[in-house]
Coordinates of C-alpha atoms in Angstrom, one line a residue:
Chain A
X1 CA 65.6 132.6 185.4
X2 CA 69.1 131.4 184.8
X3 CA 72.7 132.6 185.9
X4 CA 72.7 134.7 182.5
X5 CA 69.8 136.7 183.0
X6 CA 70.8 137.1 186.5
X7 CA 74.3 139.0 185.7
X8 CA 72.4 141.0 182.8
X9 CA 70.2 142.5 185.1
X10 CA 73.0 143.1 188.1
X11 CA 74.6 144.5 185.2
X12 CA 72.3 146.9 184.1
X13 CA 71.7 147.6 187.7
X14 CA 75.0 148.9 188.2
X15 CA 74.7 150.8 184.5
X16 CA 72.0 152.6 186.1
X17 CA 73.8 153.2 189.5
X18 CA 77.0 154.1 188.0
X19 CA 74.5 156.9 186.0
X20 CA 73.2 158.2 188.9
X21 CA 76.4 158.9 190.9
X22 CA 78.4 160.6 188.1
X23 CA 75.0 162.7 186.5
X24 CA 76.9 166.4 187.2
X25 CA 74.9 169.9 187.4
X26 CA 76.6 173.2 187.1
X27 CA 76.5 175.5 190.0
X28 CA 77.7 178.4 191.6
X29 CA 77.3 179.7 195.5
X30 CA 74.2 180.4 197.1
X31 CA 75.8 183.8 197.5
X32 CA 76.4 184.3 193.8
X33 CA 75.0 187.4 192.0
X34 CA 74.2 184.8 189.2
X35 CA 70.8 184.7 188.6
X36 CA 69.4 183.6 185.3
X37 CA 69.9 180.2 184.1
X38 CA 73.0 179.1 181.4
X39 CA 72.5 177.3 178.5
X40 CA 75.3 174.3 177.6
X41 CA 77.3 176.1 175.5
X42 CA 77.5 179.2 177.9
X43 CA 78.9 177.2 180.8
X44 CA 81.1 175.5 178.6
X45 CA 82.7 178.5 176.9
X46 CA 83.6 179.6 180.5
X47 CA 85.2 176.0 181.5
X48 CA 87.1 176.0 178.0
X49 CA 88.8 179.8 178.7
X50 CA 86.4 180.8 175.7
X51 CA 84.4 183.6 177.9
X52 CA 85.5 185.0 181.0
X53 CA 82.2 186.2 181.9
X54 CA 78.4 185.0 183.1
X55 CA 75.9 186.6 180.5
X56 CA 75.2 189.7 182.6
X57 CA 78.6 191.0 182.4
X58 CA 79.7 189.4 185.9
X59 CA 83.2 187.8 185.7
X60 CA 83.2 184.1 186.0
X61 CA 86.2 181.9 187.4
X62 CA 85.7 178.4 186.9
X63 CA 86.8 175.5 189.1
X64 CA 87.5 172.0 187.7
X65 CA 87.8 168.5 189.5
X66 CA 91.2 167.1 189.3
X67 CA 92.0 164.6 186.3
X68 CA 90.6 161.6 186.2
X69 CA 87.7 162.3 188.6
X70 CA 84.1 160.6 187.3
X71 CA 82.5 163.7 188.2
X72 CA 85.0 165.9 185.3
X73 CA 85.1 163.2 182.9
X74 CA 81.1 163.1 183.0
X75 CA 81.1 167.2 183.1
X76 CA 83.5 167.9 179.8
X77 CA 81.5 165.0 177.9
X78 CA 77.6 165.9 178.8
X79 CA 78.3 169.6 178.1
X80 CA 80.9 169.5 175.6
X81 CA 81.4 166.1 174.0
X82 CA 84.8 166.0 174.7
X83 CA 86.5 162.7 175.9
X84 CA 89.6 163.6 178.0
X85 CA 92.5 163.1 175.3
X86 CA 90.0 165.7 173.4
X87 CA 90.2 168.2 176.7
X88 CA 93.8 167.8 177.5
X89 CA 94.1 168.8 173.2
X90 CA 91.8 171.7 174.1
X91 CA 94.0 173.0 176.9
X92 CA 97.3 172.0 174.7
X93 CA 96.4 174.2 172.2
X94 CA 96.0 177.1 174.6
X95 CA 99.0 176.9 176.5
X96 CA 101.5 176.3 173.7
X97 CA 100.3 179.9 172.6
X98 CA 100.6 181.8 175.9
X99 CA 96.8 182.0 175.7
X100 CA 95.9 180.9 178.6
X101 CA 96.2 178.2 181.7
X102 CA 93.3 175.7 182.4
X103 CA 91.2 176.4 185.8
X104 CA 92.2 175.7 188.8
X105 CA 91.5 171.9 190.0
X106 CA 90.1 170.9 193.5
X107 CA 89.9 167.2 194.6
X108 CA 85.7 166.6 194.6
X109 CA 82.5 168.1 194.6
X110 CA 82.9 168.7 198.6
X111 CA 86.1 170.9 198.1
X112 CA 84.4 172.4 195.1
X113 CA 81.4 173.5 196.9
X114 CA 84.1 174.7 199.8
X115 CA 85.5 177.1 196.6
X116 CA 82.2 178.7 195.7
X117 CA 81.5 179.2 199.3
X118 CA 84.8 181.3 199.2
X119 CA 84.4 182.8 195.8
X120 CA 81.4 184.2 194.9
X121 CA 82.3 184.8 191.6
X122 CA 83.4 180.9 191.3
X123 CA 81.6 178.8 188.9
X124 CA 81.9 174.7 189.6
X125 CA 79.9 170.8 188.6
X126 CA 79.0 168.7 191.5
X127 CA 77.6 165.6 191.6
X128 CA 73.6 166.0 191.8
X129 CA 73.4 164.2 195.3
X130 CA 75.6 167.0 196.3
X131 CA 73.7 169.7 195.9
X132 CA 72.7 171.1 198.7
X133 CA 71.6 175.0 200.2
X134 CA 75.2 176.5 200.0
X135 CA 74.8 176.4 195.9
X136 CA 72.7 177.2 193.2
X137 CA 72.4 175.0 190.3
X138 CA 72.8 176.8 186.9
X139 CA 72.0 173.9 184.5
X140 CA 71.2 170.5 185.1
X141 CA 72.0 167.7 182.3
Chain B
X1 CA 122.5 186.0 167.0
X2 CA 122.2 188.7 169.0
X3 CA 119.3 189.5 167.0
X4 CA 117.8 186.1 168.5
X5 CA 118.1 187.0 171.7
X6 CA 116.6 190.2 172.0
X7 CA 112.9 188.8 173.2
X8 CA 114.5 187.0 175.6
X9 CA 116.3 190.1 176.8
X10 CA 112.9 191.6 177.4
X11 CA 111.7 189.2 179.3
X12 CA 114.2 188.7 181.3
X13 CA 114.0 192.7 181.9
X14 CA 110.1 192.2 182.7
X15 CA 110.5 189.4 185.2
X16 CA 113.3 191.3 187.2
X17 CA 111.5 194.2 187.0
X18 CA 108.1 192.7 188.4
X19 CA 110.1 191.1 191.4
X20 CA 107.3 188.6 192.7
X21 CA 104.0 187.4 192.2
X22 CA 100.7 188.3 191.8
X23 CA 99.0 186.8 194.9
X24 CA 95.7 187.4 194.7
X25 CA 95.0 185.9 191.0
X26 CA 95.3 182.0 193.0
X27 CA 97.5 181.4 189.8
X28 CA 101.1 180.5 189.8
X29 CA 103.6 182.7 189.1
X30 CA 105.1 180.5 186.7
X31 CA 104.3 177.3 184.8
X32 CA 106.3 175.2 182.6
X33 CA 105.1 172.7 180.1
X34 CA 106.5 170.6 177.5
X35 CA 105.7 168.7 174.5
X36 CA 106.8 166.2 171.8
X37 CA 106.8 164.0 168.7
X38 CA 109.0 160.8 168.4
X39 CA 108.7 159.8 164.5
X40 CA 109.7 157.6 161.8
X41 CA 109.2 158.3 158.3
X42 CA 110.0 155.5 155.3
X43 CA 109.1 156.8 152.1
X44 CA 109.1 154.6 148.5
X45 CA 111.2 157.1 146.7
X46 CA 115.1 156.4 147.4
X47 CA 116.5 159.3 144.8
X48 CA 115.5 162.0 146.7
X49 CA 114.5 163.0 150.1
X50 CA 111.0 163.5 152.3
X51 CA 110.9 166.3 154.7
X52 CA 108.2 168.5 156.4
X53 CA 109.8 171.5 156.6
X54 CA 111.3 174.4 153.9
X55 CA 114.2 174.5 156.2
X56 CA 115.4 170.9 156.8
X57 CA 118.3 169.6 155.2
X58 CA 117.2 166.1 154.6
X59 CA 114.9 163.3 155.5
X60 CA 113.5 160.2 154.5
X61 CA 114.5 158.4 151.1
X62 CA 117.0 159.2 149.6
X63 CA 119.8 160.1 153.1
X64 CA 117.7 157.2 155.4
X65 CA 115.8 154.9 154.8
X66 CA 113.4 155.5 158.1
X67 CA 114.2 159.1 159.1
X68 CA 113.5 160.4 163.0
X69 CA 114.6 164.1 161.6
X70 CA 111.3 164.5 159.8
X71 CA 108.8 164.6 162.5
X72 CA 110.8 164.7 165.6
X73 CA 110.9 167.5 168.1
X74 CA 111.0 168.0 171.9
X75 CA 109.6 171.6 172.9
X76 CA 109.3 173.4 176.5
X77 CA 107.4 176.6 177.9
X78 CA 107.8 178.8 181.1
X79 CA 105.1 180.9 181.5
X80 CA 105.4 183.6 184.0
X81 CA 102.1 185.7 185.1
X82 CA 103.7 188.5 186.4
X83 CA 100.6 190.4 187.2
X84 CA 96.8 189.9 186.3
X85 CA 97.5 191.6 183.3
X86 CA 100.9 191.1 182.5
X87 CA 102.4 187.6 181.5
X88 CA 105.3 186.8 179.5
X89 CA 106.1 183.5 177.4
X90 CA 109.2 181.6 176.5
X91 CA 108.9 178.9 174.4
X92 CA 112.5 176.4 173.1
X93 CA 111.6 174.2 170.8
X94 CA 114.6 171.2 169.4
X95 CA 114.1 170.1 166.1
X96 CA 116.2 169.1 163.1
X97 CA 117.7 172.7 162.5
X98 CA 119.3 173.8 158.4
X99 CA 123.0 172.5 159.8
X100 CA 121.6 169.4 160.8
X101 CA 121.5 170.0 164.2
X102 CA 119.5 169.6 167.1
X103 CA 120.5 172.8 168.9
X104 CA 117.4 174.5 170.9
X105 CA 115.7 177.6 168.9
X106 CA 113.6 180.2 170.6
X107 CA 110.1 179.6 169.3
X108 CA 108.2 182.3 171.1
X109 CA 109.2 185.0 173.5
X110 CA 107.0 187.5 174.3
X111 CA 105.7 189.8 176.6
X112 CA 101.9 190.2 177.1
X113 CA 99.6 192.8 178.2
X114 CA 96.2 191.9 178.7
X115 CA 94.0 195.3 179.0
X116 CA 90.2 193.3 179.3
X117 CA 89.9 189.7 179.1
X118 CA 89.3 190.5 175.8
X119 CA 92.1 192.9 174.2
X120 CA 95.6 191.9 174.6
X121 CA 98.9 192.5 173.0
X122 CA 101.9 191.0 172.6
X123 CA 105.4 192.2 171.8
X124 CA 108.6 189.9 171.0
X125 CA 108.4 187.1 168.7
X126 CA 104.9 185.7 168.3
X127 CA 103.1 183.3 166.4
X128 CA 102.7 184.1 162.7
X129 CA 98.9 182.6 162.3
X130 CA 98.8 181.9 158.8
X131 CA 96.5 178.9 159.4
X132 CA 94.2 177.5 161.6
X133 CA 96.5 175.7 163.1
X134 CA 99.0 178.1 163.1
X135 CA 99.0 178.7 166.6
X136 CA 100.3 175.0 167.3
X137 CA 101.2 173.2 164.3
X138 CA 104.4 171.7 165.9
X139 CA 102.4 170.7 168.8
X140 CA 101.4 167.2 167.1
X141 CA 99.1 166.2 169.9
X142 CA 96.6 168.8 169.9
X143 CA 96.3 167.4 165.6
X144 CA 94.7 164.4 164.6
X145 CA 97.5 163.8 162.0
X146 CA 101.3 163.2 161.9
X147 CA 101.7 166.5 160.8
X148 CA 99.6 168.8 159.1
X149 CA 98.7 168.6 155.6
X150 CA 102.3 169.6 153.9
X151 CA 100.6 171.1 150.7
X152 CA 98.9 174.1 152.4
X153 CA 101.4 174.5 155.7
X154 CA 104.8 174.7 152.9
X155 CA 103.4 178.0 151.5
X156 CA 104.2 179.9 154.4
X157 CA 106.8 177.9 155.6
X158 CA 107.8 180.3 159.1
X159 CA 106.1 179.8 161.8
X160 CA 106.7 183.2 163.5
X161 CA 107.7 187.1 163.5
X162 CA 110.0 189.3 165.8
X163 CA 107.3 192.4 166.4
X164 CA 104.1 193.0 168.0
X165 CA 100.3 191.8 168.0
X166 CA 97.2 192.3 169.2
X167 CA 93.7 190.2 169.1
X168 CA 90.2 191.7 170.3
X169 CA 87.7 189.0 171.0
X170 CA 84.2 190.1 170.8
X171 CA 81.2 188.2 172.2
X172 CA 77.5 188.3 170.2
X173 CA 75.7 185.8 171.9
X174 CA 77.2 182.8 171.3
X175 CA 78.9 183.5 168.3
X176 CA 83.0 184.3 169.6
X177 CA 85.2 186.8 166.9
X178 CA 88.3 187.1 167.4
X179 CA 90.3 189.6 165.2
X180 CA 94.0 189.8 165.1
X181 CA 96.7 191.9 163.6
X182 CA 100.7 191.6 163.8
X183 CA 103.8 193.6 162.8
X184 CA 107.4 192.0 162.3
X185 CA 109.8 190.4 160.5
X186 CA 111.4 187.6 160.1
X187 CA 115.0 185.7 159.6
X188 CA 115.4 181.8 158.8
X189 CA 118.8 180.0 157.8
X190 CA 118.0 177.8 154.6
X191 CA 119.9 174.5 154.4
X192 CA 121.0 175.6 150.7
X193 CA 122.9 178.5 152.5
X194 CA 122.0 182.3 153.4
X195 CA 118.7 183.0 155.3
X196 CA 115.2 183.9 154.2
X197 CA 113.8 187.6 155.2
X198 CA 110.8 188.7 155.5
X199 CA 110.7 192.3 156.3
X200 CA 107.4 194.8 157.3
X201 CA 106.0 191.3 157.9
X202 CA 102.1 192.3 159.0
X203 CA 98.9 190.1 159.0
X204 CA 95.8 190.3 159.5
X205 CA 93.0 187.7 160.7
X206 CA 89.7 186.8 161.5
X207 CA 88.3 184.2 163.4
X208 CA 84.3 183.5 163.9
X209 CA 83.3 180.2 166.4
X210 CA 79.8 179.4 166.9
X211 CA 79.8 175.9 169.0
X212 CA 81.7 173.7 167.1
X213 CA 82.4 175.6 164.1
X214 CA 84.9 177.7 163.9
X215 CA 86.1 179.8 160.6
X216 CA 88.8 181.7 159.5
X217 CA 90.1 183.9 157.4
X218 CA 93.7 185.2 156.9
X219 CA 96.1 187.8 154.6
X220 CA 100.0 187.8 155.4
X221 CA 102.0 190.3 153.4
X222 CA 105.8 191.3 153.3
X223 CA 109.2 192.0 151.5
X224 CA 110.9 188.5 151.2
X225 CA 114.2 187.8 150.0
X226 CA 115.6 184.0 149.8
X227 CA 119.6 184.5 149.4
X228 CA 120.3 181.7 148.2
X229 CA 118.7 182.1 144.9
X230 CA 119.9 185.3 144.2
X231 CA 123.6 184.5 143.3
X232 CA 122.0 182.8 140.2
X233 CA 120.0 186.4 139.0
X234 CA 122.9 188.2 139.3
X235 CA 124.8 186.4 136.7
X236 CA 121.7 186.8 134.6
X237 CA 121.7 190.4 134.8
X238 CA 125.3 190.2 132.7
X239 CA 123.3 189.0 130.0
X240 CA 121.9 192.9 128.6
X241 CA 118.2 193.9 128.8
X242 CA 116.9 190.5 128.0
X243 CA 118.7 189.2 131.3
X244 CA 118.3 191.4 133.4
X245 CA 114.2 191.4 132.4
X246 CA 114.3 187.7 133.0
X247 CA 116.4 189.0 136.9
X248 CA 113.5 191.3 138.0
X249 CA 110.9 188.9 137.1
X250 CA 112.9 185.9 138.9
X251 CA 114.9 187.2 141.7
X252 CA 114.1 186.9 145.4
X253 CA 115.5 190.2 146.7
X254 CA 113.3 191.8 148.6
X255 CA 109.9 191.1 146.8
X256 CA 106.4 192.0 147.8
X257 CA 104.8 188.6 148.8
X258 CA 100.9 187.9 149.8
X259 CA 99.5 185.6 151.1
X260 CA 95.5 184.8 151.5
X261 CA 93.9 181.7 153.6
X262 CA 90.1 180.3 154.2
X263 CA 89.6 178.0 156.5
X264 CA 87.2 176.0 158.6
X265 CA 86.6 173.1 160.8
X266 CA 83.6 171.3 162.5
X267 CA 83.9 169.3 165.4
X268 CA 81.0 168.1 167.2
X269 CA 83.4 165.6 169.5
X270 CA 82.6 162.4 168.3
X271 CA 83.6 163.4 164.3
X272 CA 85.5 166.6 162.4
X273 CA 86.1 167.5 159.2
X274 CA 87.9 170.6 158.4
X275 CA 89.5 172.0 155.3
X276 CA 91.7 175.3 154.4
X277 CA 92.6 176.7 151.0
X278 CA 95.6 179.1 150.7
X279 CA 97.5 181.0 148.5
X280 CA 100.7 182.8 147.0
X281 CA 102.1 185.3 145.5
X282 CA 105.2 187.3 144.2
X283 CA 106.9 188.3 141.4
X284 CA 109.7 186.0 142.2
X285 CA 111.1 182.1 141.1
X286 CA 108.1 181.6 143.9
X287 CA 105.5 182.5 141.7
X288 CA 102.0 182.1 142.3
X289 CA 100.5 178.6 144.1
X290 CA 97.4 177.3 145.2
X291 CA 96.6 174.6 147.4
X292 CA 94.3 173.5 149.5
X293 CA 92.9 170.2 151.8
X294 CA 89.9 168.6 153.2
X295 CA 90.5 166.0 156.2
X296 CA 87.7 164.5 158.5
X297 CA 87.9 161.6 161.1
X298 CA 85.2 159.7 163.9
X299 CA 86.5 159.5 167.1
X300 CA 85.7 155.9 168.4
X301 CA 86.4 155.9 171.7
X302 CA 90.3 156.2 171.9
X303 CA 90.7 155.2 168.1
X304 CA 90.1 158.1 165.6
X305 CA 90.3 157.4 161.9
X306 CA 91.2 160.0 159.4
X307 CA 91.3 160.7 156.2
X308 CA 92.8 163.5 154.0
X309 CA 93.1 165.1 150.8
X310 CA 95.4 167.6 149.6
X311 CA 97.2 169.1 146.5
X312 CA 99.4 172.1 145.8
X313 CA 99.3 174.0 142.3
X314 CA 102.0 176.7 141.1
X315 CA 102.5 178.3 138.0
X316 CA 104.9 178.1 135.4
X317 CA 107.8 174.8 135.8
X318 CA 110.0 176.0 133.5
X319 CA 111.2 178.4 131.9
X320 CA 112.8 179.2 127.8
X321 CA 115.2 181.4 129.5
X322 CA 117.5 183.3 127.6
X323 CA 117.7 183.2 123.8
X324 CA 120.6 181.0 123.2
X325 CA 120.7 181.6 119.7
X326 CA 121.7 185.2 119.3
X327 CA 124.8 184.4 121.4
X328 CA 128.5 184.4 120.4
X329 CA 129.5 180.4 121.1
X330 CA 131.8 182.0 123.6
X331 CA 128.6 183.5 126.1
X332 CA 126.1 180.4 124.3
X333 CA 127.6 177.9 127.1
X334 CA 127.0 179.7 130.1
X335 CA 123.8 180.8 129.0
X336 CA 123.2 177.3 128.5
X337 CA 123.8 176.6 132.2
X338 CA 121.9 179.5 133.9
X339 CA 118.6 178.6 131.9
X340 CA 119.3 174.9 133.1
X341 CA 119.8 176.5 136.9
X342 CA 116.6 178.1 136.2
X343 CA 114.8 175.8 134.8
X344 CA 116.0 173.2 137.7
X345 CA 114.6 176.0 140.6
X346 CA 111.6 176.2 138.6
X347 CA 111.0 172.3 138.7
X348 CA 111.5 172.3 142.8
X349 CA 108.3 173.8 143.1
X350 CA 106.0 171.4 144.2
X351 CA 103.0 170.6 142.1
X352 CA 101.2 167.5 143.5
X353 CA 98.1 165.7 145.2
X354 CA 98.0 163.5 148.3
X355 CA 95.9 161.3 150.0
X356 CA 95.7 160.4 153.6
X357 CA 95.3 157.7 155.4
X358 CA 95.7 157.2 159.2
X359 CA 94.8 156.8 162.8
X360 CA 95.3 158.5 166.0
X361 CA 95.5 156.1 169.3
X362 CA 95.0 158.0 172.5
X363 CA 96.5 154.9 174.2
X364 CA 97.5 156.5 177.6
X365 CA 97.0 159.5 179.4
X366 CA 98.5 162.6 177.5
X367 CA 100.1 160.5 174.6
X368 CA 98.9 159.5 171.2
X369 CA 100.0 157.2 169.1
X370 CA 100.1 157.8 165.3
X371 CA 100.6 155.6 162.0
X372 CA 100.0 157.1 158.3
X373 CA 100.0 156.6 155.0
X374 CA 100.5 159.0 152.1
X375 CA 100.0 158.6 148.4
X376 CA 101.5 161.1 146.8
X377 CA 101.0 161.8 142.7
X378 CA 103.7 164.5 141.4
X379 CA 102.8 166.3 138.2
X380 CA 104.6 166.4 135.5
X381 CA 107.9 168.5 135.3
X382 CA 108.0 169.0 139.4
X383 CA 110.1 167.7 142.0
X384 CA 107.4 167.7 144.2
X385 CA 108.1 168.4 147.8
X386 CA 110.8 166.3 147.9
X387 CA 114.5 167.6 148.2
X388 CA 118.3 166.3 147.5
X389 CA 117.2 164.8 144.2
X390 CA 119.9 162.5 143.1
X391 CA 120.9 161.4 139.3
X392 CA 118.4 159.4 138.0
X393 CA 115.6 161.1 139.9
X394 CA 112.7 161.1 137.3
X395 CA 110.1 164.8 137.7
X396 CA 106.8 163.6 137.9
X397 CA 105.9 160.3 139.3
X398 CA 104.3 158.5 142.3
X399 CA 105.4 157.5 146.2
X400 CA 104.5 156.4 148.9
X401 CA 105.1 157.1 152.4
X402 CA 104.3 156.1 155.9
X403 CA 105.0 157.2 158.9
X404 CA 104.6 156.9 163.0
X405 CA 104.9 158.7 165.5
X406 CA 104.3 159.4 169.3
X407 CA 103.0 162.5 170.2
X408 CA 103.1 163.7 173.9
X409 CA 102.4 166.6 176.2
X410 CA 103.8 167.0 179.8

């Protein structure tokens, strides 16, 4: 094989890589009263200050990843389709009406998972290889 | 002006009476934020002027070649959550004011009370959500455009109401209404002198999303009064019956005025198309006018490409005014110039169709960059939107426009 098919397939080796590390799940804590399973558009409507609450009536407080993180910029386009510029619009539009303030942002899906563990009522995305016992996944993409 | 002041007042009153924060909410007592537009506008038409608002002076054309007034504005918001519940709002914004100046106006100041999640109400001045992007048209970063489409967004030309609000959101499964209904008036200077009123100022409004689709409907009503055209009707009513018919049908003096709009937008992420349709009316030199747009754009990567269309329809241009004829000689002459007043008031409604052209460049974090261009086709007997027509400005007619701007939030 030549050079060219070597890089193509390092390449795509690291296209697949780069996949695995950033695929994101939402969770809550192990400890959550959260049961049933969300679908897209309910976890997003919680992250995008469009509900306040899980579907059986429990009130949800969501926890980002700071700006710029893989794991946030994977999150807000898997489950929402929006690209960054299109989230920061989002939030934009409901500030500059005194509707509301985006959630609060923690550093990665450690110090998320730290969150949860302190707030029951906490809803988060992790990186997949960091789920462990302390967390329940909700919805996997 | 003390008038202007009086939200502020409250909320000055709320914050010293609430002392310090609310702790156990995790969220900050107070947050401030900013935003802005940095624009230039050249437009092909050099006997009169381009401008985006009802209330500024002057623009591009005619006064400058490449205008910064038209687009550009620098805004800034402290929001204070005084309790879980209780939060109040100021938000300065500095724009080209009626007096050409860029002195700081209070946009919104108001105190809010949120009973559920759900129910909240506001009291001070608030938003006056006549359209779907009502809520923040002078943001221009949250829009894909320069500015929204100036056809529909002139009808109702304020942008918000000293009173109180409410909105209840209700949740059907995934389906999100949101009702809303406000009480106020309002008080603008005009650049051609005196202010515009509106008085028992209330709206109502309905707002449905389902995933990406969102859809809206809106009614505005209110007694409006425009000073400065008024002068002009009074000096009709000297004229006997036949003047003082033409006064009551043309005046601006505290007039009922309505207001209905239908809009909707549907953005996936990676494309959206949206359109609105609104309408006018009193019994006023305002008349009745339709207009209505339809824009879309795909988002490719940090490129998105748009294009719009929009037009604007009023009634009557002109006007016969009164019969010259059955005057003496010595009343025939300034009859002669009130029906030409008239008939020159009636003419500065706009009557025209646009098309869009343009691209939004998310080039760095929380700024755009945006260039358009607009082709503009002005019926017959109408100024247009355009303002400070000069001799030799011909009604009717074709320009062209473009325009840039940078767009950022902080």
């Amino acid at each position: 094989m030549n050079r060219a098919g070597f890089i193509i397939i390092g390449l795509a080796l690291c296209l697949v890589a780069a996949e695995a590390v950033a695929d994101v799940v939402a969770v809550v804590s192990a400890k959550s009263p959260v049961t049933t399973t969300l679908s897209k558009s309910q976890v997003v409507d919680i992250f995008l200050g469009k509900a306040s609450r899980f579907p059986d009536g429990s009130q949800a407080v969501p926890i980002d990843q700071v700006e710029g993180s893989a794991a946030r910029d994977e999150f807000y386009l898997k489950f929402s389709g929006k690209s960054p510029a299109q989230l920061k619009a989002h939030w934009s539009k409901i500030i500059f009406t005194g509707r509301g303030q985006p959630p609060r942002e923690v550093s990665n899906s450690i110090e998320v998972k730290k969150f949860l563990n302190e707030n029951p009522n906490a809803i988060g995305y992790i990186e997949q290889s960091a789920v462990d016992g302390s967390v329940k996944v909700l919805l996997s993409q | 002006m003390s008038y202007k002041l009086t939200p502020v007042a409250l909320i000055a009153m709320a914050l010293y009476a609430s002392g310090t924060c609310a702790e156990e909410t995790g969220t900050p007592m107070f947050s401030f934020s900013g935003f802005g537009t940095l624009g230039l506008v050249h437009s092909s038409e050099d006997k009169a002027d381009f401008t985006s608002s009802y209330f500024k002076p002057n623009g591009a054309g005619y006064s400058h070649g490449w205008s910064a007034d038209v687009d550009s504005l620098i805004g800034g918001q402290v929001t204070a959550n005084l309790t879980p519940q209780l939060s109040a709002i100021l938000q300065v914004i500095s724009e080209q004011n009626y007096d050409t100046t860029y002195r700081p106006h209070v946009e919104w100041a108001n105190i809010k009370y949120q009973f559920t999640p759900d129910i909240s109400i506001r009291a001070g001045r608030v938003v006056l959500p006549a359209y779907l992007v009502s809520d923040y048209r002078k943001v221009g970063y949250t829009n894909p455009w320069v500015r929204p489409p100036i056809e529909v967004y002139r009808l109702i030309p304020i942008s918000n109401s000293d009173g109180i609000d409410a909105s209840y959101r209700v949740r059907v499964g995934e389906l999100i209404n949101t009702m809303w209904g406000s009480y106020g008036k309002s008080e603008s200077r005009h650049p051609a002198g005196g202010a515009v009123k509106a008085k028992s100022l209330w709206g109502l409004s309905n707002t449905v999303e389902y995933g990406p689709l969102t859809a809206r409907i809106a009614y505005l009503n209110a007694n409006v009064t425009v000073e400065s055209v008024n002068a002009l009707f009074d000096a009709f009513r000297l004229f006997g019956p036949e003047g003082i018919a033409m006064a009551d049908k043309y005046d601006f003096a505290n007039k009922l005025f309505s207001f209905l709009a239908l809009g909707a937008s549907y953005d996936p992420g990676s494309w959206f198309i949206m359109g609105e349709w609104g309408s006018v009316e009193s019994r006023s030199v305002g008349g009745k006018a339709a207009a209505w747009y339809v824009s879309g754009g795909y988002r490719l990567g940090n490129v998105t490409p748009y294009v719009t269309y929009a037009q604007i329809n009023p009634d009557n241009l002109s006007d016969p005014g009164l019969n010259v004829s059955t005057l003496p000689p010595s009343l025939a002459g300034p009859a002669t110039s009130l029906n030409t007043a008239l008939n020159s008031l009636l003419s500065s409604k706009p009557s025209q169709r646009t098309v869009s052209v343009g691209g939004r460049w998310d080039f760095t974090k929380n700024t755009a960059f945006k260039l358009q261009y607009d082709h503009t086709r002005i019926e017959a007997g109408s100024t247009g939107i355009l303002i400070n027509t000069q001799p030799g400005f011909q009604l009717g007619g074709k320009i062209n426009m473009f325009s840039a701007t940078v767009d950022f939030v902080f």
